[in-house]
Amino acid sequence: MPVIDRCILRISAYELLFAQEVPTAVAISEAVDLAKQYSTKDSGRFVNGLLARVASEVRAS
């Protein structure tokens, strides 16, 4: 996994866990956009899938 992907995932996981005022869709969308812009061509899909799973675990309604 590229270093930039790990950094993006760490920041986004923090947002999902501790910044409840940030909507889930916004946190994930911003992370995916960053991954698409600064990492590999498949990183956007990977980041999206991983963060969606994290969000379903930590922000379950």
PDB file of N, CA and C in Angstrom:
ATOM      1  N   MET A   1       0.845  -1.170   0.000  1.00  0.00           N
ATOM      2  CA  MET A   1       0.000   0.000   0.000  1.00  0.00           C
ATOM      3  C   MET A   1       0.894   1.237   0.000  1.00  0.00           C
ATOM      4  N   PRO A   2       0.624   2.178  -0.898  1.00  0.00           N
ATOM      5  CA  PRO A   2       1.424   3.402  -0.941  1.00  0.00           C
ATOM      6  C   PRO A   2       1.313   4.199   0.366  1.00  0.00           C
ATOM      7  N   VAL A   3       2.378   4.880   0.700  1.00  0.00           N
ATOM      8  CA  VAL A   3       2.424   5.675   1.926  1.00  0.00           C
ATOM      9  C   VAL A   3       1.313   6.720   1.932  1.00  0.00           C
ATOM     10  N   ILE A   4       1.056   7.353   0.807  1.00  0.00           N
ATOM     11  CA  ILE A   4       0.022   8.388   0.758  1.00  0.00           C
ATOM     12  C   ILE A   4      -1.348   7.802   1.094  1.00  0.00           C
ATOM     13  N   ASP A   5      -1.609   6.576   0.670  1.00  0.00           N
ATOM     14  CA  ASP A   5      -2.884   5.928   1.005  1.00  0.00           C
ATOM     15  C   ASP A   5      -3.008   5.734   2.513  1.00  0.00           C
ATOM     16  N   ARG A   6      -1.938   5.305   3.146  1.00  0.00           N
ATOM     17  CA  ARG A   6      -1.966   5.116   4.602  1.00  0.00           C
ATOM     18  C   ARG A   6      -2.229   6.435   5.318  1.00  0.00           C
ATOM     19  N   CYS A   7      -1.600   7.498   4.846  1.00  0.00           N
ATOM     20  CA  CYS A   7      -1.809   8.816   5.466  1.00  0.00           C
ATOM     21  C   CYS A   7      -3.254   9.278   5.298  1.00  0.00           C
ATOM     22  N   ILE A   8      -3.786   9.126   4.103  1.00  0.00           N
ATOM     23  CA  ILE A   8      -5.176   9.510   3.843  1.00  0.00           C
ATOM     24  C   ILE A   8      -6.117   8.694   4.726  1.00  0.00           C
ATOM     25  N   LEU A   9      -5.873   7.402   4.840  1.00  0.00           N
ATOM     26  CA  LEU A   9      -6.728   6.543   5.658  1.00  0.00           C
ATOM     27  C   LEU A   9      -6.650   6.906   7.139  1.00  0.00           C
ATOM     28  N   ARG A  10      -5.479   7.256   7.620  1.00  0.00           N
ATOM     29  CA  ARG A  10      -5.342   7.648   9.028  1.00  0.00           C
ATOM     30  C   ARG A  10      -6.151   8.910   9.324  1.00  0.00           C
ATOM     31  N   ILE A  11      -6.007   9.900   8.460  1.00  0.00           N
ATOM     32  CA  ILE A  11      -6.729  11.159   8.664  1.00  0.00           C
ATOM     33  C   ILE A  11      -8.235  10.929   8.605  1.00  0.00           C
ATOM     34  N   SER A  12      -8.664  10.166   7.634  1.00  0.00           N
ATOM     35  CA  SER A  12     -10.096   9.925   7.461  1.00  0.00           C
ATOM     36  C   SER A  12     -10.665   9.065   8.583  1.00  0.00           C
ATOM     37  N   ALA A  13      -9.907   8.096   9.042  1.00  0.00           N
ATOM     38  CA  ALA A  13     -10.361   7.278  10.167  1.00  0.00           C
ATOM     39  C   ALA A  13     -10.520   8.144  11.415  1.00  0.00           C
ATOM     40  N   TYR A  14      -9.599   9.074  11.615  1.00  0.00           N
ATOM     41  CA  TYR A  14      -9.725  10.006  12.739  1.00  0.00           C
ATOM     42  C   TYR A  14     -11.017  10.808  12.611  1.00  0.00           C
ATOM     43  N   GLU A  15     -11.278  11.329  11.408  1.00  0.00           N
ATOM     44  CA  GLU A  15     -12.517  12.089  11.190  1.00  0.00           C
ATOM     45  C   GLU A  15     -13.748  11.248  11.516  1.00  0.00           C
ATOM     46  N   LEU A  16     -13.754  10.014  11.056  1.00  0.00           N
ATOM     47  CA  LEU A  16     -14.912   9.152  11.291  1.00  0.00           C
ATOM     48  C   LEU A  16     -15.094   8.829  12.775  1.00  0.00           C
ATOM     49  N   LEU A  17     -13.993   8.670  13.481  1.00  0.00           N
ATOM     50  CA  LEU A  17     -14.064   8.297  14.893  1.00  0.00           C
ATOM     51  C   LEU A  17     -14.326   9.474  15.824  1.00  0.00           C
ATOM     52  N   PHE A  18     -13.676  10.604  15.576  1.00  0.00           N
ATOM     53  CA  PHE A  18     -13.664  11.674  16.566  1.00  0.00           C
ATOM     54  C   PHE A  18     -14.265  12.997  16.113  1.00  0.00           C
ATOM     55  N   ALA A  19     -14.542  13.170  14.845  1.00  0.00           N
ATOM     56  CA  ALA A  19     -15.129  14.421  14.349  1.00  0.00           C
ATOM     57  C   ALA A  19     -16.561  14.141  13.901  1.00  0.00           C
ATOM     58  N   GLN A  20     -17.424  13.936  14.864  1.00  0.00           N
ATOM     59  CA  GLN A  20     -18.803  13.552  14.566  1.00  0.00           C
ATOM     60  C   GLN A  20     -19.562  14.625  13.792  1.00  0.00           C
ATOM     61  N   GLU A  21     -19.091  15.869  13.841  1.00  0.00           N
ATOM     62  CA  GLU A  21     -19.769  16.944  13.109  1.00  0.00           C
ATOM     63  C   GLU A  21     -19.532  16.859  11.600  1.00  0.00           C
ATOM     64  N   VAL A  22     -18.537  16.089  11.195  1.00  0.00           N
ATOM     65  CA  VAL A  22     -18.264  15.885   9.764  1.00  0.00           C
ATOM     66  C   VAL A  22     -19.139  14.730   9.276  1.00  0.00           C
ATOM     67  N   PRO A  23     -19.995  14.995   8.289  1.00  0.00           N
ATOM     68  CA  PRO A  23     -20.839  13.910   7.773  1.00  0.00           C
ATOM     69  C   PRO A  23     -20.002  12.769   7.192  1.00  0.00           C
ATOM     70  N   THR A  24     -20.486  11.566   7.352  1.00  0.00           N
ATOM     71  CA  THR A  24     -19.771  10.379   6.890  1.00  0.00           C
ATOM     72  C   THR A  24     -19.453  10.458   5.400  1.00  0.00           C
ATOM     73  N   ALA A  25     -20.443  10.820   4.601  1.00  0.00           N
ATOM     74  CA  ALA A  25     -20.246  10.880   3.151  1.00  0.00           C
ATOM     75  C   ALA A  25     -19.177  11.896   2.766  1.00  0.00           C
ATOM     76  N   VAL A  26     -19.114  12.995   3.493  1.00  0.00           N
ATOM     77  CA  VAL A  26     -18.116  14.033   3.201  1.00  0.00           C
ATOM     78  C   VAL A  26     -16.713  13.534   3.533  1.00  0.00           C
ATOM     79  N   ALA A  27     -16.550  12.909   4.677  1.00  0.00           N
ATOM     80  CA  ALA A  27     -15.236  12.392   5.072  1.00  0.00           C
ATOM     81  C   ALA A  27     -14.726  11.379   4.055  1.00  0.00           C
ATOM     82  N   ILE A  28     -15.596  10.482   3.626  1.00  0.00           N
ATOM     83  CA  ILE A  28     -15.192   9.458   2.662  1.00  0.00           C
ATOM     84  C   ILE A  28     -14.917  10.073   1.299  1.00  0.00           C
ATOM     85  N   SER A  29     -15.780  10.964   0.856  1.00  0.00           N
ATOM     86  CA  SER A  29     -15.622  11.585  -0.463  1.00  0.00           C
ATOM     87  C   SER A  29     -14.318  12.375  -0.567  1.00  0.00           C
ATOM     88  N   GLU A  30     -13.997  13.127   0.472  1.00  0.00           N
ATOM     89  CA  GLU A  30     -12.751  13.898   0.456  1.00  0.00           C
ATOM     90  C   GLU A  30     -11.535  12.977   0.396  1.00  0.00           C
ATOM     91  N   ALA A  31     -11.586  11.894   1.134  1.00  0.00           N
ATOM     92  CA  ALA A  31     -10.475  10.940   1.128  1.00  0.00           C
ATOM     93  C   ALA A  31     -10.314  10.297  -0.242  1.00  0.00           C
ATOM     94  N   VAL A  32     -11.421   9.925  -0.855  1.00  0.00           N
ATOM     95  CA  VAL A  32     -11.374   9.314  -2.186  1.00  0.00           C
ATOM     96  C   VAL A  32     -10.812  10.304  -3.202  1.00  0.00           C
ATOM     97  N   ASP A  33     -11.243  11.550  -3.128  1.00  0.00           N
ATOM     98  CA  ASP A  33     -10.721  12.572  -4.045  1.00  0.00           C
ATOM     99  C   ASP A  33      -9.213  12.748  -3.887  1.00  0.00           C
ATOM    100  N   LEU A  34      -8.737  12.772  -2.647  1.00  0.00           N
ATOM    101  CA  LEU A  34      -7.294  12.892  -2.411  1.00  0.00           C
ATOM    102  C   LEU A  34      -6.539  11.688  -2.958  1.00  0.00           C
ATOM    103  N   ALA A  35      -7.075  10.511  -2.734  1.00  0.00           N
ATOM    104  CA  ALA A  35      -6.420   9.294  -3.221  1.00  0.00           C
ATOM    105  C   ALA A  35      -6.359   9.280  -4.743  1.00  0.00           C
ATOM    106  N   LYS A  36      -7.442   9.680  -5.385  1.00  0.00           N
ATOM    107  CA  LYS A  36      -7.458   9.717  -6.849  1.00  0.00           C
ATOM    108  C   LYS A  36      -6.448  10.714  -7.394  1.00  0.00           C
ATOM    109  N   GLN A  37      -6.308  11.834  -6.709  1.00  0.00           N
ATOM    110  CA  GLN A  37      -5.416  12.883  -7.200  1.00  0.00           C
ATOM    111  C   GLN A  37      -3.940  12.586  -6.935  1.00  0.00           C
ATOM    112  N   TYR A  38      -3.629  12.024  -5.778  1.00  0.00           N
ATOM    113  CA  TYR A  38      -2.229  11.919  -5.373  1.00  0.00           C
ATOM    114  C   TYR A  38      -1.651  10.511  -5.336  1.00  0.00           C
ATOM    115  N   SER A  39      -2.457   9.489  -5.593  1.00  0.00           N
ATOM    116  CA  SER A  39      -1.946   8.130  -5.484  1.00  0.00           C
ATOM    117  C   SER A  39      -2.180   7.367  -6.782  1.00  0.00           C
ATOM    118  N   THR A  40      -2.227   6.065  -6.701  1.00  0.00           N
ATOM    119  CA  THR A  40      -2.356   5.228  -7.894  1.00  0.00           C
ATOM    120  C   THR A  40      -3.777   5.260  -8.444  1.00  0.00           C
ATOM    121  N   LYS A  41      -3.956   4.710  -9.634  1.00  0.00           N
ATOM    122  CA  LYS A  41      -5.274   4.762 -10.277  1.00  0.00           C
ATOM    123  C   LYS A  41      -6.318   3.925  -9.549  1.00  0.00           C
ATOM    124  N   ASP A  42      -5.911   2.919  -8.803  1.00  0.00           N
ATOM    125  CA  ASP A  42      -6.853   2.071  -8.070  1.00  0.00           C
ATOM    126  C   ASP A  42      -7.067   2.504  -6.621  1.00  0.00           C
ATOM    127  N   SER A  43      -6.349   3.505  -6.185  1.00  0.00           N
ATOM    128  CA  SER A  43      -6.422   3.903  -4.778  1.00  0.00           C
ATOM    129  C   SER A  43      -7.786   4.452  -4.378  1.00  0.00           C
ATOM    130  N   GLY A  44      -8.439   5.160  -5.265  1.00  0.00           N
ATOM    131  CA  GLY A  44      -9.753   5.716  -4.940  1.00  0.00           C
ATOM    132  C   GLY A  44     -10.746   4.640  -4.551  1.00  0.00           C
ATOM    133  N   ARG A  45     -10.791   3.573  -5.328  1.00  0.00           N
ATOM    134  CA  ARG A  45     -11.708   2.463  -5.034  1.00  0.00           C
ATOM    135  C   ARG A  45     -11.343   1.780  -3.723  1.00  0.00           C
ATOM    136  N   PHE A  46     -10.046   1.591  -3.507  1.00  0.00           N
ATOM    137  CA  PHE A  46      -9.578   0.936  -2.286  1.00  0.00           C
ATOM    138  C   PHE A  46      -9.934   1.761  -1.050  1.00  0.00           C
ATOM    139  N   VAL A  47      -9.626   3.046  -1.093  1.00  0.00           N
ATOM    140  CA  VAL A  47      -9.907   3.942   0.031  1.00  0.00           C
ATOM    141  C   VAL A  47     -11.411   3.995   0.299  1.00  0.00           C
ATOM    142  N   ASN A  48     -12.200   4.084  -0.754  1.00  0.00           N
ATOM    143  CA  ASN A  48     -13.654   4.126  -0.606  1.00  0.00           C
ATOM    144  C   ASN A  48     -14.169   2.868   0.100  1.00  0.00           C
ATOM    145  N   GLY A  49     -13.740   1.720  -0.351  1.00  0.00           N
ATOM    146  CA  GLY A  49     -14.201   0.473   0.246  1.00  0.00           C
ATOM    147  C   GLY A  49     -13.795   0.320   1.695  1.00  0.00           C
ATOM    148  N   LEU A  50     -12.556   0.660   1.987  1.00  0.00           N
ATOM    149  CA  LEU A  50     -12.065   0.511   3.353  1.00  0.00           C
ATOM    150  C   LEU A  50     -12.763   1.475   4.307  1.00  0.00           C
ATOM    151  N   LEU A  51     -12.908   2.727   3.898  1.00  0.00           N
ATOM    152  CA  LEU A  51     -13.553   3.706   4.770  1.00  0.00           C
ATOM    153  C   LEU A  51     -15.049   3.440   4.922  1.00  0.00           C
ATOM    154  N   ALA A  52     -15.677   2.916   3.894  1.00  0.00           N
ATOM    155  CA  ALA A  52     -17.094   2.553   4.010  1.00  0.00           C
ATOM    156  C   ALA A  52     -17.263   1.465   5.068  1.00  0.00           C
ATOM    157  N   ARG A  53     -16.344   0.524   5.089  1.00  0.00           N
ATOM    158  CA  ARG A  53     -16.395  -0.541   6.100  1.00  0.00           C
ATOM    159  C   ARG A  53     -16.144   0.026   7.493  1.00  0.00           C
ATOM    160  N   VAL A  54     -15.162   0.892   7.623  1.00  0.00           N
ATOM    161  CA  VAL A  54     -14.881   1.522   8.918  1.00  0.00           C
ATOM    162  C   VAL A  54     -16.096   2.317   9.383  1.00  0.00           C
ATOM    163  N   ALA A  55     -16.678   3.095   8.486  1.00  0.00           N
ATOM    164  CA  ALA A  55     -17.840   3.912   8.838  1.00  0.00           C
ATOM    165  C   ALA A  55     -19.012   3.050   9.288  1.00  0.00           C
ATOM    166  N   SER A  56     -19.207   1.924   8.638  1.00  0.00           N
ATOM    167  CA  SER A  56     -20.324   1.053   9.027  1.00  0.00           C
ATOM    168  C   SER A  56     -20.121   0.477  10.425  1.00  0.00           C
ATOM    169  N   GLU A  57     -18.876   0.340  10.836  1.00  0.00           N
ATOM    170  CA  GLU A  57     -18.582  -0.183  12.172  1.00  0.00           C
ATOM    171  C   GLU A  57     -18.662   0.897  13.253  1.00  0.00           C
ATOM    172  N   VAL A  58     -18.144   2.088  12.969  1.00  0.00           N
ATOM    173  CA  VAL A  58     -18.033   3.105  14.018  1.00  0.00           C
ATOM    174  C   VAL A  58     -19.177   4.105  14.033  1.00  0.00           C
ATOM    175  N   ARG A  59     -19.882   4.227  12.932  1.00  0.00           N
ATOM    176  CA  ARG A  59     -20.991   5.181  12.886  1.00  0.00           C
ATOM    177  C   ARG A  59     -22.313   4.488  12.595  1.00  0.00           C
ATOM    178  N   ALA A  60     -22.459   3.306  13.096  1.00  0.00           N
ATOM    179  CA  ALA A  60     -23.712   2.574  12.886  1.00  0.00           C
ATOM    180  C   ALA A  60     -24.849   3.304  13.594  1.00  0.00           C
ATOM    181  N   SER A  61     -25.945   3.460  12.908  1.00  0.00           N
ATOM    182  CA  SER A  61     -27.087   4.197  13.476  1.00  0.00           C
ATOM    183  C   SER A  61     -27.911   3.312  14.378  1.00  0.00           C
TER     184      SER A  61
END
